[in-house]
Short mmCIF file of C-alpha atoms in Angstrom, two decimals:
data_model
loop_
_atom_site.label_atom_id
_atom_site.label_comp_id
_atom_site.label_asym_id
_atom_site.label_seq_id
_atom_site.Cartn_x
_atom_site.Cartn_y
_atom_site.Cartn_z
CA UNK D 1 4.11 10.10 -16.55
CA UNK D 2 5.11 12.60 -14.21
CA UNK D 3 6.21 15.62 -15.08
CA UNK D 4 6.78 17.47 -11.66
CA UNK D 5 9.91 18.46 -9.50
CA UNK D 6 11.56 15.11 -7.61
CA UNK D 7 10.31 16.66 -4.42
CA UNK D 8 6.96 16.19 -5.52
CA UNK D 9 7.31 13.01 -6.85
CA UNK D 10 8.90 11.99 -3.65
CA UNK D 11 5.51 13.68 -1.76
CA UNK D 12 3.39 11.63 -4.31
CA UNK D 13 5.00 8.29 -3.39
CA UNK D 14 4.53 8.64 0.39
CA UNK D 15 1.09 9.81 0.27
CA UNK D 16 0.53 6.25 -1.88
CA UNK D 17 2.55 4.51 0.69
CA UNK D 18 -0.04 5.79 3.50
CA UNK D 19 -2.89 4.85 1.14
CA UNK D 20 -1.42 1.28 0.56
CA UNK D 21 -0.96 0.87 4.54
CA UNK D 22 -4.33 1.81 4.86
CA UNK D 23 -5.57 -0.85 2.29
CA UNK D 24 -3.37 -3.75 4.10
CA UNK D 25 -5.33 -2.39 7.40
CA UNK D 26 -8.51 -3.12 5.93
CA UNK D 27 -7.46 -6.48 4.79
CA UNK D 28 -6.25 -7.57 8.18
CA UNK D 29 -9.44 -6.71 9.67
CA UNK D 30 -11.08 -8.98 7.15
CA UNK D 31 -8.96 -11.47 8.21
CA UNK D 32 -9.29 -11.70 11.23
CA UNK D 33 -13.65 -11.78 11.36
CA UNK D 34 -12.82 -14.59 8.15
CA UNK D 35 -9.46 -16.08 8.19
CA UNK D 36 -7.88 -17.15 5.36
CA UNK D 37 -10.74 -16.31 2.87
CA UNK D 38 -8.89 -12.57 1.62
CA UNK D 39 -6.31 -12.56 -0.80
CA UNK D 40 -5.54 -9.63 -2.87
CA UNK D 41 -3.55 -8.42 -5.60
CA UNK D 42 -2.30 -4.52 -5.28
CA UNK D 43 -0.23 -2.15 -6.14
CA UNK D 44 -0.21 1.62 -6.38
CA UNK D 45 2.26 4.47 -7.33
CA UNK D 46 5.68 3.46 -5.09
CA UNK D 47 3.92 0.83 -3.55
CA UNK D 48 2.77 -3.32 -3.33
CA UNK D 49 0.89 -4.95 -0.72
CA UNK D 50 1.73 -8.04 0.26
CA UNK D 51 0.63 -11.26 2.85
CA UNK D 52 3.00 -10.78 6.47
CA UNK D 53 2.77 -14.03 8.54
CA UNK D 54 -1.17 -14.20 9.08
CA UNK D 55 -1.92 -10.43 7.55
CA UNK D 56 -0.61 -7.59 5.13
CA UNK D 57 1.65 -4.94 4.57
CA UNK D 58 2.43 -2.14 2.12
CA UNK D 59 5.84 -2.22 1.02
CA UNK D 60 7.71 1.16 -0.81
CA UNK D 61 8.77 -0.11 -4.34
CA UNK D 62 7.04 -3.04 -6.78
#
């Protein structure tokens, strides 16, 4: 649980946001050398990733 000002919860949540984008990067690179052969399942701290048309994409909130 955290136990930190709203400003830094607010700081946490974006950096997780970054991290997720970063994730769904990596995925659409895999899918594109093998398509449709990656699925994933993930979430993170203010963050879900989920399939876009033919790739992925980190969305704020769960």
């Amino acid at each position: 649980m955290h136990t930190g000002s709203p400003e830094e919860l607010r700081d946490m949540e974006r950096r997780a946001l970054e991290i997720g984008q970063r994730i769904a990067s990596l995925l659409d690179d895999l899918e594109q050398i093998a398509p449709g052969s990656v699925a994933a399942q993930v979430s993170g701290l203010g963050f879900t990733i989920r399939r876009h048309g033919s790739g992925f994409v980190a969305v704020a909130g769960r």
